[in-house]
Amino acid sequence: MTNSQYNEKNEQDGLQKYLEEKARQEQEQEKQKEQEPEQLSAYEACVLRESARIHELIAEARKNTNKHSEDE
């Protein structure tokens, strides 16, 4: 093997190792993203709170309506 062939082989091996390491790091980052809960924006958090509050009010209104119906 000539010196230039040896250097080219080393470059190819180095590039292959670099690409494999990069792919491994990207896979780890994807796994972490899947495992970590996604951060909600302030708007999304507000919408969820208000939605929960609306559901509570609806449940309370139904309970009061049922109680009122039973009284009659």
PQR file with spaces between the fields and no chain letter, atoms N, CA, C, O and H, PARSE charges and radii, in Angstrom:
ATOM       1  N    MET     1       0.863   -1.167    0.000 -0.4000 1.5000
ATOM       2  CA   MET     1       0.000    0.000    0.000 -0.0000 2.0000
ATOM       3  C    MET     1       0.910    1.231    0.000  0.5500 1.7000
ATOM       4  O    MET     1       1.830    1.338    0.811 -0.5500 1.4000
ATOM       5  N    THR     2       0.638    2.150   -0.916 -0.4000 1.5000
ATOM       6  CA   THR     2       1.468    3.343   -0.981 -0.0000 2.0000
ATOM       7  C    THR     2       1.065    4.314    0.112  0.5500 1.7000
ATOM       8  O    THR     2       0.030    4.157    0.760 -0.5500 1.4000
ATOM       9  H    THR     2      -0.109    2.064   -1.575  0.4000 1.0000
ATOM      10  N    ASN     3       1.895    5.311    0.301 -0.4000 1.5000
ATOM      11  CA   ASN     3       1.648    6.314    1.347 -0.0000 2.0000
ATOM      12  C    ASN     3       0.338    7.058    1.100  0.5500 1.7000
ATOM      13  O    ASN     3      -0.413    7.299    2.045 -0.5500 1.4000
ATOM      14  H    ASN     3       2.736    5.439   -0.226  0.4000 1.0000
ATOM      15  N    SER     4       0.045    7.427   -0.150 -0.4000 1.5000
ATOM      16  CA   SER     4      -1.199    8.156   -0.441 -0.0000 2.0000
ATOM      17  C    SER     4      -2.414    7.264   -0.232  0.5500 1.7000
ATOM      18  O    SER     4      -3.454    7.735    0.228 -0.5500 1.4000
ATOM      19  H    SER     4       0.655    7.231   -0.918  0.4000 1.0000
ATOM      20  N    GLN     5      -2.297    5.970   -0.567 -0.4000 1.5000
ATOM      21  CA   GLN     5      -3.402    5.046   -0.322 -0.0000 2.0000
ATOM      22  C    GLN     5      -3.630    4.892    1.181  0.5500 1.7000
ATOM      23  O    GLN     5      -4.769    4.825    1.645 -0.5500 1.4000
ATOM      24  H    GLN     5      -1.452    5.587   -0.941  0.4000 1.0000
ATOM      25  N    TYR     6      -2.531    4.836    1.933 -0.4000 1.5000
ATOM      26  CA   TYR     6      -2.621    4.708    3.387 -0.0000 2.0000
ATOM      27  C    TYR     6      -3.306    5.941    3.982  0.5500 1.7000
ATOM      28  O    TYR     6      -4.173    5.815    4.847 -0.5500 1.4000
ATOM      29  H    TYR     6      -1.606    4.889    1.556  0.4000 1.0000
ATOM      30  N    ASN     7      -2.919    7.127    3.521 -0.4000 1.5000
ATOM      31  CA   ASN     7      -3.527    8.376    4.010 -0.0000 2.0000
ATOM      32  C    ASN     7      -5.014    8.442    3.653  0.5500 1.7000
ATOM      33  O    ASN     7      -5.839    8.863    4.464 -0.5500 1.4000
ATOM      34  H    ASN     7      -2.215    7.230    2.818  0.4000 1.0000
ATOM      35  N    GLU     8      -5.344    8.019    2.427 -0.4000 1.5000
ATOM      36  CA   GLU     8      -6.744    8.034    2.001 -0.0000 2.0000
ATOM      37  C    GLU     8      -7.563    7.064    2.853  0.5500 1.7000
ATOM      38  O    GLU     8      -8.687    7.378    3.245 -0.5500 1.4000
ATOM      39  H    GLU     8      -4.674    7.677    1.768  0.4000 1.0000
ATOM      40  N    LYS     9      -7.011    5.903    3.134 -0.4000 1.5000
ATOM      41  CA   LYS     9      -7.696    4.911    3.980 -0.0000 2.0000
ATOM      42  C    LYS     9      -7.917    5.483    5.374  0.5500 1.7000
ATOM      43  O    LYS     9      -8.995    5.308    5.942 -0.5500 1.4000
ATOM      44  H    LYS     9      -6.098    5.648    2.815  0.4000 1.0000
ATOM      45  N    ASN    10      -6.930    6.157    5.933 -0.4000 1.5000
ATOM      46  CA   ASN    10      -7.060    6.779    7.250 -0.0000 2.0000
ATOM      47  C    ASN    10      -8.138    7.854    7.247  0.5500 1.7000
ATOM      48  O    ASN    10      -8.917    7.961    8.195 -0.5500 1.4000
ATOM      49  H    ASN    10      -6.054    6.300    5.471  0.4000 1.0000
ATOM      50  N    GLU    11      -8.185    8.645    6.191 -0.4000 1.5000
ATOM      51  CA   GLU    11      -9.202    9.686    6.083 -0.0000 2.0000
ATOM      52  C    GLU    11     -10.595    9.069    6.017  0.5500 1.7000
ATOM      53  O    GLU    11     -11.523    9.551    6.666 -0.5500 1.4000
ATOM      54  H    GLU    11      -7.553    8.559    5.421  0.4000 1.0000
ATOM      55  N    GLN    12     -10.740    8.002    5.232 -0.4000 1.5000
ATOM      56  CA   GLN    12     -12.026    7.325    5.120 -0.0000 2.0000
ATOM      57  C    GLN    12     -12.441    6.723    6.451  0.5500 1.7000
ATOM      58  O    GLN    12     -13.603    6.825    6.843 -0.5500 1.4000
ATOM      59  H    GLN    12      -9.986    7.610    4.705  0.4000 1.0000
ATOM      60  N    ASP    13     -11.502    6.097    7.149 -0.4000 1.5000
ATOM      61  CA   ASP    13     -11.803    5.513    8.457 -0.0000 2.0000
ATOM      62  C    ASP    13     -12.205    6.597    9.442  0.5500 1.7000
ATOM      63  O    ASP    13     -13.157    6.430   10.203 -0.5500 1.4000
ATOM      64  H    ASP    13     -10.558    6.014    6.831  0.4000 1.0000
ATOM      65  N    GLY    14     -11.480    7.709    9.427 -0.4000 1.5000
ATOM      66  CA   GLY    14     -11.790    8.821   10.324 -0.0000 2.0000
ATOM      67  C    GLY    14     -13.163    9.398   10.030  0.5500 1.7000
ATOM      68  O    GLY    14     -13.926    9.698   10.948 -0.5500 1.4000
ATOM      69  H    GLY    14     -10.706    7.846    8.808  0.4000 1.0000
ATOM      70  N    LEU    15     -13.473    9.551    8.762 -0.4000 1.5000
ATOM      71  CA   LEU    15     -14.778   10.080    8.367 -0.0000 2.0000
ATOM      72  C    LEU    15     -15.888    9.116    8.778  0.5500 1.7000
ATOM      73  O    LEU    15     -16.933    9.538    9.273 -0.5500 1.4000
ATOM      74  H    LEU    15     -12.852    9.308    8.016  0.4000 1.0000
ATOM      75  N    GLN    16     -15.656    7.824    8.571 -0.4000 1.5000
ATOM      76  CA   GLN    16     -16.643    6.819    8.954 -0.0000 2.0000
ATOM      77  C    GLN    16     -16.889    6.863   10.455  0.5500 1.7000
ATOM      78  O    GLN    16     -18.039    6.830   10.894 -0.5500 1.4000
ATOM      79  H    GLN    16     -14.807    7.481    8.170  0.4000 1.0000
ATOM      80  N    LYS    17     -15.834    6.936   11.240 -0.4000 1.5000
ATOM      81  CA   LYS    17     -15.976    7.005   12.702 -0.0000 2.0000
ATOM      82  C    LYS    17     -16.727    8.265   13.109  0.5500 1.7000
ATOM      83  O    LYS    17     -17.583    8.230   13.993 -0.5500 1.4000
ATOM      84  H    LYS    17     -14.900    6.963   10.884  0.4000 1.0000
ATOM      85  N    TYR    18     -16.399    9.386   12.454 -0.4000 1.5000
ATOM      86  CA   TYR    18     -17.069   10.652   12.760 -0.0000 2.0000
ATOM      87  C    TYR    18     -18.567   10.545   12.483  0.5500 1.7000
ATOM      88  O    TYR    18     -19.388   10.958   13.302 -0.5500 1.4000
ATOM      89  H    TYR    18     -15.703    9.415   11.736  0.4000 1.0000
ATOM      90  N    LEU    19     -18.914    9.988   11.320 -0.4000 1.5000
ATOM      91  CA   LEU    19     -20.323    9.869   10.946 -0.0000 2.0000
ATOM      92  C    LEU    19     -21.066    8.926   11.887  0.5500 1.7000
ATOM      93  O    LEU    19     -22.213    9.191   12.247 -0.5500 1.4000
ATOM      94  H    LEU    19     -18.246    9.654   10.655  0.4000 1.0000
ATOM      95  N    GLU    20     -20.431    7.835   12.287 -0.4000 1.5000
ATOM      96  CA   GLU    20     -21.057    6.902   13.222 -0.0000 2.0000
ATOM      97  C    GLU    20     -21.302    7.567   14.574  0.5500 1.7000
ATOM      98  O    GLU    20     -22.362    7.396   15.175 -0.5500 1.4000
ATOM      99  H    GLU    20     -19.500    7.619   11.994  0.4000 1.0000
ATOM     100  N    GLU    21     -20.312    8.328   15.046 -0.4000 1.5000
ATOM     101  CA   GLU    21     -20.450    9.027   16.332 -0.0000 2.0000
ATOM     102  C    GLU    21     -21.556   10.077   16.247  0.5500 1.7000
ATOM     103  O    GLU    21     -22.348   10.225   17.178 -0.5500 1.4000
ATOM     104  H    GLU    21     -19.451    8.467   14.558  0.4000 1.0000
ATOM     105  N    LYS    22     -21.611   10.801   15.137 -0.4000 1.5000
ATOM     106  CA   LYS    22     -22.640   11.819   14.942 -0.0000 2.0000
ATOM     107  C    LYS    22     -24.031   11.175   14.936  0.5500 1.7000
ATOM     108  O    LYS    22     -24.957   11.708   15.548 -0.5500 1.4000
ATOM     109  H    LYS    22     -20.968   10.681   14.381  0.4000 1.0000
ATOM     110  N    ALA    23     -24.187   10.051   14.262 -0.4000 1.5000
ATOM     111  CA   ALA    23     -25.472    9.353   14.217 -0.0000 2.0000
ATOM     112  C    ALA    23     -25.859    8.871   15.609  0.5500 1.7000
ATOM     113  O    ALA    23     -27.028    8.950   15.990 -0.5500 1.4000
ATOM     114  H    ALA    23     -23.436    9.617   13.765  0.4000 1.0000
ATOM     115  N    ARG    24     -24.892    8.374   16.369 -0.4000 1.5000
ATOM     116  CA   ARG    24     -25.154    7.901   17.732 -0.0000 2.0000
ATOM     117  C    ARG    24     -25.626    9.051   18.612  0.5500 1.7000
ATOM     118  O    ARG    24     -26.576    8.900   19.380 -0.5500 1.4000
ATOM     119  H    ARG    24     -23.943    8.310   16.060  0.4000 1.0000
ATOM     120  N    GLN    25     -24.961   10.201   18.502 -0.4000 1.5000
ATOM     121  CA   GLN    25     -25.345   11.374   19.294 -0.0000 2.0000
ATOM     122  C    GLN    25     -26.758   11.834   18.935  0.5500 1.7000
ATOM     123  O    GLN    25     -27.532   12.200   19.819 -0.5500 1.4000
ATOM     124  H    GLN    25     -24.189   10.324   17.879  0.4000 1.0000
ATOM     125  N    GLU    26     -27.097   11.818   17.657 -0.4000 1.5000
ATOM     126  CA   GLU    26     -28.431   12.229   17.234 -0.0000 2.0000
ATOM     127  C    GLU    26     -29.491   11.278   17.768  0.5500 1.7000
ATOM     128  O    GLU    26     -30.572   11.712   18.167 -0.5500 1.4000
ATOM     129  H    GLU    26     -26.468   11.521   16.938  0.4000 1.0000
ATOM     130  N    GLN    27     -29.188    9.975   17.778 -0.4000 1.5000
ATOM     131  CA   GLN    27     -30.128    9.003   18.334 -0.0000 2.0000
ATOM     132  C    GLN    27     -30.347    9.255   19.826  0.5500 1.7000
ATOM     133  O    GLN    27     -31.479    9.186   20.306 -0.5500 1.4000
ATOM     134  H    GLN    27     -28.310    9.623   17.454  0.4000 1.0000
ATOM     135  N    GLU    28     -29.280    9.543   20.553 -0.4000 1.5000
ATOM     136  CA   GLU    28     -29.402    9.821   21.985 -0.0000 2.0000
ATOM     137  C    GLU    28     -30.235   11.070   22.228  0.5500 1.7000
ATOM     138  O    GLU    28     -31.052   11.101   23.148 -0.5500 1.4000
ATOM     139  H    GLU    28     -28.361    9.599   20.163  0.4000 1.0000
ATOM     140  N    GLN    29     -30.038   12.090   21.416 -0.4000 1.5000
ATOM     141  CA   GLN    29     -30.813   13.319   21.563 -0.0000 2.0000
ATOM     142  C    GLN    29     -32.288   13.059   21.295  0.5500 1.7000
ATOM     143  O    GLN    29     -33.144   13.602   21.993 -0.5500 1.4000
ATOM     144  H    GLN    29     -29.375   12.064   20.669  0.4000 1.0000
ATOM     145  N    GLU    30     -32.601   12.238   20.297 -0.4000 1.5000
ATOM     146  CA   GLU    30     -33.992   11.894   20.004 -0.0000 2.0000
ATOM     147  C    GLU    30     -34.620   11.145   21.181  0.5500 1.7000
ATOM     148  O    GLU    30     -35.765   11.412   21.546 -0.5500 1.4000
ATOM     149  H    GLU    30     -31.905   11.797   19.729  0.4000 1.0000
ATOM     150  N    LYS    31     -33.878   10.214   21.771 -0.4000 1.5000
ATOM     151  CA   LYS    31     -34.373    9.464   22.923 -0.0000 2.0000
ATOM     152  C    LYS    31     -34.677   10.412   24.077  0.5500 1.7000
ATOM     153  O    LYS    31     -35.711   10.287   24.733 -0.5500 1.4000
ATOM     154  H    LYS    31     -32.948    9.997   21.474  0.4000 1.0000
ATOM     155  N    GLN    32     -33.770   11.366   24.325 -0.4000 1.5000
ATOM     156  CA   GLN    32     -33.972   12.321   25.415 -0.0000 2.0000
ATOM     157  C    GLN    32     -35.210   13.172   25.152  0.5500 1.7000
ATOM     158  O    GLN    32     -35.983   13.439   26.072 -0.5500 1.4000
ATOM     159  H    GLN    32     -32.930   11.468   23.792  0.4000 1.0000
ATOM     160  N    LYS    33     -35.403   13.598   23.912 -0.4000 1.5000
ATOM     161  CA   LYS    33     -36.578   14.401   23.578 -0.0000 2.0000
ATOM     162  C    LYS    33     -37.857   13.627   23.835  0.5500 1.7000
ATOM     163  O    LYS    33     -38.839   14.184   24.327 -0.5500 1.4000
ATOM     164  H    LYS    33     -34.775   13.381   23.165  0.4000 1.0000
ATOM     165  N    GLU    34     -37.849   12.336   23.502 -0.4000 1.5000
ATOM     166  CA   GLU    34     -39.038   11.510   23.703 -0.0000 2.0000
ATOM     167  C    GLU    34     -39.319   11.305   25.190  0.5500 1.7000
ATOM     168  O    GLU    34     -40.478   11.214   25.595 -0.5500 1.4000
ATOM     169  H    GLU    34     -37.052   11.883   23.103  0.4000 1.0000
ATOM     170  N    GLN    35     -38.273   11.234   25.998 -0.4000 1.5000
ATOM     171  CA   GLN    35     -38.442   10.955   27.418 -0.0000 2.0000
ATOM     172  C    GLN    35     -38.796   12.199   28.216  0.5500 1.7000
ATOM     173  O    GLN    35     -39.498   12.108   29.224 -0.5500 1.4000
ATOM     174  H    GLN    35     -37.332   11.308   25.669  0.4000 1.0000
ATOM     175  N    GLU    36     -38.322   13.358   27.780 -0.4000 1.5000
ATOM     176  CA   GLU    36     -38.578   14.595   28.514 -0.0000 2.0000
ATOM     177  C    GLU    36     -39.970   15.124   28.163  0.5500 1.7000
ATOM     178  O    GLU    36     -40.365   15.129   26.997 -0.5500 1.4000
ATOM     179  H    GLU    36     -37.752   13.432   26.962  0.4000 1.0000
ATOM     180  N    PRO    37     -40.702   15.565   29.173 -0.5600 1.5000
ATOM     181  CA   PRO    37     -42.000   16.168   28.852  0.2800 2.0000
ATOM     182  C    PRO    37     -41.783   17.463   28.085  0.5500 1.7000
ATOM     183  O    PRO    37     -40.865   18.229   28.377 -0.5500 1.4000
ATOM     184  N    GLU    38     -42.621   17.687   27.124 -0.4000 1.5000
ATOM     185  CA   GLU    38     -42.497   18.886   26.308 -0.0000 2.0000
ATOM     186  C    GLU    38     -42.942   20.099   27.121  0.5500 1.7000
ATOM     187  O    GLU    38     -43.972   20.060   27.795 -0.5500 1.4000
ATOM     188  H    GLU    38     -43.366   17.065   26.886  0.4000 1.0000
ATOM     189  N    GLN    39     -42.171   21.158   27.052 -0.4000 1.5000
ATOM     190  CA   GLN    39     -42.500   22.375   27.776 -0.0000 2.0000
ATOM     191  C    GLN    39     -43.692   23.054   27.103  0.5500 1.7000
ATOM     192  O    GLN    39     -43.734   23.192   25.880 -0.5500 1.4000
ATOM     193  H    GLN    39     -41.335   21.189   26.504  0.4000 1.0000
ATOM     194  N    LEU    40     -44.649   23.470   27.910 -0.4000 1.5000
ATOM     195  CA   LEU    40     -45.809   24.167   27.382 -0.0000 2.0000
ATOM     196  C    LEU    40     -45.527   25.659   27.325  0.5500 1.7000
ATOM     197  O    LEU    40     -44.848   26.216   28.188 -0.5500 1.4000
ATOM     198  H    LEU    40     -44.615   23.358   28.903  0.4000 1.0000
ATOM     199  N    SER    41     -46.052   26.279   26.311 -0.4000 1.5000
ATOM     200  CA   SER    41     -45.947   27.730   26.257 -0.0000 2.0000
ATOM     201  C    SER    41     -46.907   28.309   27.291  0.5500 1.7000
ATOM     202  O    SER    41     -47.784   27.604   27.790 -0.5500 1.4000
ATOM     203  H    SER    41     -46.603   25.827   25.610  0.4000 1.0000
ATOM     204  N    ALA    42     -46.747   29.557   27.604 -0.4000 1.5000
ATOM     205  CA   ALA    42     -47.629   30.213   28.575 -0.0000 2.0000
ATOM     206  C    ALA    42     -49.070   30.172   28.076  0.5500 1.7000
ATOM     207  O    ALA    42     -50.000   29.985   28.860 -0.5500 1.4000
ATOM     208  H    ALA    42     -46.034   30.130   27.199  0.4000 1.0000
ATOM     209  N    TYR    43     -49.247   30.346   26.783 -0.4000 1.5000
ATOM     210  CA   TYR    43     -50.592   30.302   26.197 -0.0000 2.0000
ATOM     211  C    TYR    43     -51.215   28.926   26.368  0.5500 1.7000
ATOM     212  O    TYR    43     -52.368   28.807   26.783 -0.5500 1.4000
ATOM     213  H    TYR    43     -48.491   30.498   26.146  0.4000 1.0000
ATOM     214  N    GLU    44     -50.440   27.869   26.044 -0.4000 1.5000
ATOM     215  CA   GLU    44     -50.960   26.506   26.168 -0.0000 2.0000
ATOM     216  C    GLU    44     -51.317   26.177   27.615  0.5500 1.7000
ATOM     217  O    GLU    44     -52.339   25.544   27.876 -0.5500 1.4000
ATOM     218  H    GLU    44     -49.504   27.965   25.707  0.4000 1.0000
ATOM     219  N    ALA    45     -50.487   26.602   28.542 -0.4000 1.5000
ATOM     220  CA   ALA    45     -50.756   26.356   29.957 -0.0000 2.0000
ATOM     221  C    ALA    45     -52.039   27.068   30.386  0.5500 1.7000
ATOM     222  O    ALA    45     -52.845   26.509   31.130 -0.5500 1.4000
ATOM     223  H    ALA    45     -49.656   27.117   28.330  0.4000 1.0000
ATOM     224  N    CYS    46     -52.223   28.281   29.923 -0.4000 1.5000
ATOM     225  CA   CYS    46     -53.431   29.051   30.254 -0.0000 2.0000
ATOM     226  C    CYS    46     -54.671   28.371   29.680  0.5500 1.7000
ATOM     227  O    CYS    46     -55.697   28.269   30.352 -0.5500 1.4000
ATOM     228  H    CYS    46     -51.568   28.735   29.319  0.4000 1.0000
ATOM     229  N    VAL    47     -54.574   27.907   28.438 -0.4000 1.5000
ATOM     230  CA   VAL    47     -55.707   27.228   27.808 -0.0000 2.0000
ATOM     231  C    VAL    47     -56.069   25.974   28.590  0.5500 1.7000
ATOM     232  O    VAL    47     -57.249   25.705   28.815 -0.5500 1.4000
ATOM     233  H    VAL    47     -53.740   27.989   27.892  0.4000 1.0000
ATOM     234  N    LEU    48     -55.069   25.206   29.004 -0.4000 1.5000
ATOM     235  CA   LEU    48     -55.339   23.988   29.775 -0.0000 2.0000
ATOM     236  C    LEU    48     -55.992   24.296   31.120  0.5500 1.7000
ATOM     237  O    LEU    48     -56.912   23.592   31.537 -0.5500 1.4000
ATOM     238  H    LEU    48     -54.111   25.424   28.821  0.4000 1.0000
ATOM     239  N    ARG    49     -55.523   25.342   31.800 -0.4000 1.5000
ATOM     240  CA   ARG    49     -56.126   25.731   33.077 -0.0000 2.0000
ATOM     241  C    ARG    49     -57.576   26.144   32.888  0.5500 1.7000
ATOM     242  O    ARG    49     -58.457   25.721   33.637 -0.5500 1.4000
ATOM     243  H    ARG    49     -54.776   25.914   31.460  0.4000 1.0000
ATOM     244  N    GLU    50     -57.814   26.967   31.893 -0.4000 1.5000
ATOM     245  CA   GLU    50     -59.178   27.439   31.644 -0.0000 2.0000
ATOM     246  C    GLU    50     -60.091   26.292   31.227  0.5500 1.7000
ATOM     247  O    GLU    50     -61.256   26.251   31.623 -0.5500 1.4000
ATOM     248  H    GLU    50     -57.098   27.311   31.284  0.4000 1.0000
ATOM     249  N    SER    51     -59.578   25.377   30.444 -0.4000 1.5000
ATOM     250  CA   SER    51     -60.359   24.214   30.032 -0.0000 2.0000
ATOM     251  C    SER    51     -60.749   23.374   31.245  0.5500 1.7000
ATOM     252  O    SER    51     -61.891   22.930   31.364 -0.5500 1.4000
ATOM     253  H    SER    51     -58.632   25.410   30.123  0.4000 1.0000
ATOM     254  N    ALA    52     -59.797   23.162   32.137 -0.4000 1.5000
ATOM     255  CA   ALA    52     -60.085   22.398   33.358 -0.0000 2.0000
ATOM     256  C    ALA    52     -61.134   23.128   34.189  0.5500 1.7000
ATOM     257  O    ALA    52     -62.040   22.499   34.737 -0.5500 1.4000
ATOM     258  H    ALA    52     -58.869   23.522   32.041  0.4000 1.0000
ATOM     259  N    ARG    53     -61.018   24.436   34.282 -0.4000 1.5000
ATOM     260  CA   ARG    53     -61.985   25.228   35.052 -0.0000 2.0000
ATOM     261  C    ARG    53     -63.381   25.121   34.434  0.5500 1.7000
ATOM     262  O    ARG    53     -64.370   24.995   35.156 -0.5500 1.4000
ATOM     263  H    ARG    53     -60.282   24.947   33.837  0.4000 1.0000
ATOM     264  N    ILE    54     -63.463   25.171   33.118 -0.4000 1.5000
ATOM     265  CA   ILE    54     -64.756   25.047   32.437 -0.0000 2.0000
ATOM     266  C    ILE    54     -65.374   23.685   32.722  0.5500 1.7000
ATOM     267  O    ILE    54     -66.574   23.585   32.978 -0.5500 1.4000
ATOM     268  H    ILE    54     -62.660   25.274   32.531  0.4000 1.0000
ATOM     269  N    HIS    55     -64.554   22.633   32.677 -0.4000 1.5000
ATOM     270  CA   HIS    55     -65.065   21.294   32.971 -0.0000 2.0000
ATOM     271  C    HIS    55     -65.578   21.204   34.414  0.5500 1.7000
ATOM     272  O    HIS    55     -66.586   20.548   34.677 -0.5500 1.4000
ATOM     273  H    HIS    55     -63.579   22.714   32.470  0.4000 1.0000
ATOM     274  N    GLU    56     -64.890   21.856   35.332 -0.4000 1.5000
ATOM     275  CA   GLU    56     -65.347   21.880   36.726 -0.0000 2.0000
ATOM     276  C    GLU    56     -66.698   22.589   36.831  0.5500 1.7000
ATOM     277  O    GLU    56     -67.598   22.115   37.524 -0.5500 1.4000
ATOM     278  H    GLU    56     -64.071   22.389   35.119  0.4000 1.0000
ATOM     279  N    LEU    57     -66.835   23.716   36.148 -0.4000 1.5000
ATOM     280  CA   LEU    57     -68.093   24.460   36.185 -0.0000 2.0000
ATOM     281  C    LEU    57     -69.238   23.662   35.572  0.5500 1.7000
ATOM     282  O    LEU    57     -70.357   23.681   36.085 -0.5500 1.4000
ATOM     283  H    LEU    57     -66.103   24.101   35.585  0.4000 1.0000
ATOM     284  N    ILE    58     -68.963   22.966   34.482 -0.4000 1.5000
ATOM     285  CA   ILE    58     -69.994   22.143   33.845 -0.0000 2.0000
ATOM     286  C    ILE    58     -70.430   21.025   34.791  0.5500 1.7000
ATOM     287  O    ILE    58     -71.623   20.766   34.949 -0.5500 1.4000
ATOM     288  H    ILE    58     -68.054   22.951   34.065  0.4000 1.0000
ATOM     289  N    ALA    59     -69.452   20.363   35.420 -0.4000 1.5000
ATOM     290  CA   ALA    59     -69.775   19.278   36.354 -0.0000 2.0000
ATOM     291  C    ALA    59     -70.592   19.806   37.523  0.5500 1.7000
ATOM     292  O    ALA    59     -71.550   19.165   37.954 -0.5500 1.4000
ATOM     293  H    ALA    59     -68.483   20.574   35.292  0.4000 1.0000
ATOM     294  N    GLU    60     -70.217   20.974   38.036 -0.4000 1.5000
ATOM     295  CA   GLU    60     -70.953   21.580   39.147 -0.0000 2.0000
ATOM     296  C    GLU    60     -72.379   21.935   38.724  0.5500 1.7000
ATOM     297  O    GLU    60     -73.327   21.719   39.479 -0.5500 1.4000
ATOM     298  H    GLU    60     -69.439   21.495   37.685  0.4000 1.0000
ATOM     299  N    ALA    61     -72.524   22.478   37.523 -0.4000 1.5000
ATOM     300  CA   ALA    61     -73.858   22.840   37.026 -0.0000 2.0000
ATOM     301  C    ALA    61     -74.721   21.598   36.852  0.5500 1.7000
ATOM     302  O    ALA    61     -75.907   21.617   37.184 -0.5500 1.4000
ATOM     303  H    ALA    61     -71.754   22.653   36.910  0.4000 1.0000
ATOM     304  N    ARG    62     -74.146   20.525   36.340 -0.4000 1.5000
ATOM     305  CA   ARG    62     -74.912   19.281   36.175 -0.0000 2.0000
ATOM     306  C    ARG    62     -75.338   18.735   37.533  0.5500 1.7000
ATOM     307  O    ARG    62     -76.461   18.258   37.699 -0.5500 1.4000
ATOM     308  H    ARG    62     -73.183   20.509   36.070  0.4000 1.0000
ATOM     309  N    LYS    63     -74.422   18.811   38.507 -0.4000 1.5000
ATOM     310  CA   LYS    63     -74.739   18.326   39.841 -0.0000 2.0000
ATOM     311  C    LYS    63     -75.884   19.137   40.432  0.5500 1.7000
ATOM     312  O    LYS    63     -76.806   18.576   41.025 -0.5500 1.4000
ATOM     313  H    LYS    63     -73.510   19.198   38.372  0.4000 1.0000
ATOM     314  N    ASN    64     -75.829   20.445   40.271 -0.4000 1.5000
ATOM     315  CA   ASN    64     -76.898   21.305   40.791 -0.0000 2.0000
ATOM     316  C    ASN    64     -78.210   21.058   40.058  0.5500 1.7000
ATOM     317  O    ASN    64     -79.276   21.097   40.673 -0.5500 1.4000
ATOM     318  H    ASN    64     -75.080   20.900   39.789  0.4000 1.0000
ATOM     319  N    THR    65     -78.150   20.806   38.759 -0.4000 1.5000
ATOM     320  CA   THR    65     -79.354   20.525   37.980 -0.0000 2.0000
ATOM     321  C    THR    65     -79.977   19.217   38.432  0.5500 1.7000
ATOM     322  O    THR    65     -81.193   19.123   38.595 -0.5500 1.4000
ATOM     323  H    THR    65     -77.284   20.774   38.259  0.4000 1.0000
ATOM     324  N    ASN    66     -79.140   18.209   38.634 -0.4000 1.5000
ATOM     325  CA   ASN    66     -79.656   16.920   39.112 -0.0000 2.0000
ATOM     326  C    ASN    66     -80.273   17.059   40.501  0.5500 1.7000
ATOM     327  O    ASN    66     -81.320   16.471   40.770 -0.5500 1.4000
ATOM     328  H    ASN    66     -78.152   18.285   38.502  0.4000 1.0000
ATOM     329  N    LYS    67     -79.655   17.811   41.367 -0.4000 1.5000
ATOM     330  CA   LYS    67     -80.160   18.034   42.713 -0.0000 2.0000
ATOM     331  C    LYS    67     -81.507   18.762   42.647  0.5500 1.7000
ATOM     332  O    LYS    67     -82.442   18.430   43.376 -0.5500 1.4000
ATOM     333  H    LYS    67     -78.805   18.290   41.149  0.4000 1.0000
ATOM     334  N    HIS    68     -81.588   19.751   41.765 -0.4000 1.5000
ATOM     335  CA   HIS    68     -82.814   20.525   41.588 -0.0000 2.0000
ATOM     336  C    HIS    68     -83.943   19.623   41.064  0.5500 1.7000
ATOM     337  O    HIS    68     -85.089   19.738   41.499 -0.5500 1.4000
ATOM     338  H    HIS    68     -80.829   20.021   41.173  0.4000 1.0000
ATOM     339  N    SER    69     -83.607   18.723   40.121 -0.4000 1.5000
ATOM     340  CA   SER    69     -84.613   17.812   39.558 -0.0000 2.0000
ATOM     341  C    SER    69     -85.144   16.854   40.604  0.5500 1.7000
ATOM     342  O    SER    69     -86.333   16.535   40.611 -0.5500 1.4000
ATOM     343  H    SER    69     -82.676   18.630   39.767  0.4000 1.0000
ATOM     344  N    GLU    70     -84.278   16.393   41.482 -0.4000 1.5000
ATOM     345  CA   GLU    70     -84.681   15.454   42.525 -0.0000 2.0000
ATOM     346  C    GLU    70     -85.596   16.124   43.548  0.5500 1.7000
ATOM     347  O    GLU    70     -86.480   15.475   44.106 -0.5500 1.4000
ATOM     348  H    GLU    70     -83.312   16.652   41.476  0.4000 1.0000
ATOM     349  N    ASP    71     -85.392   17.398   43.794 -0.4000 1.5000
ATOM     350  CA   ASP    71     -86.197   18.130   44.762 -0.0000 2.0000
ATOM     351  C    ASP    71     -87.645   18.301   44.306  0.5500 1.7000
ATOM     352  O    ASP    71     -88.549   18.439   45.130 -0.5500 1.4000
ATOM     353  H    ASP    71     -84.673   17.925   43.340  0.4000 1.0000
ATOM     354  N    GLU    72     -87.859   18.291   42.999 -0.4000 1.5000
ATOM     355  CA   GLU    72     -89.219   18.556   42.485 -0.0000 2.0000
ATOM     356  C    GLU    72     -90.065   17.373   42.571  0.5500 1.7000
ATOM     357  O    GLU    72     -91.233   17.420   42.184 -0.5500 1.4000
ATOM     358  H    GLU    72     -87.125   18.179   42.329  0.4000 1.0000
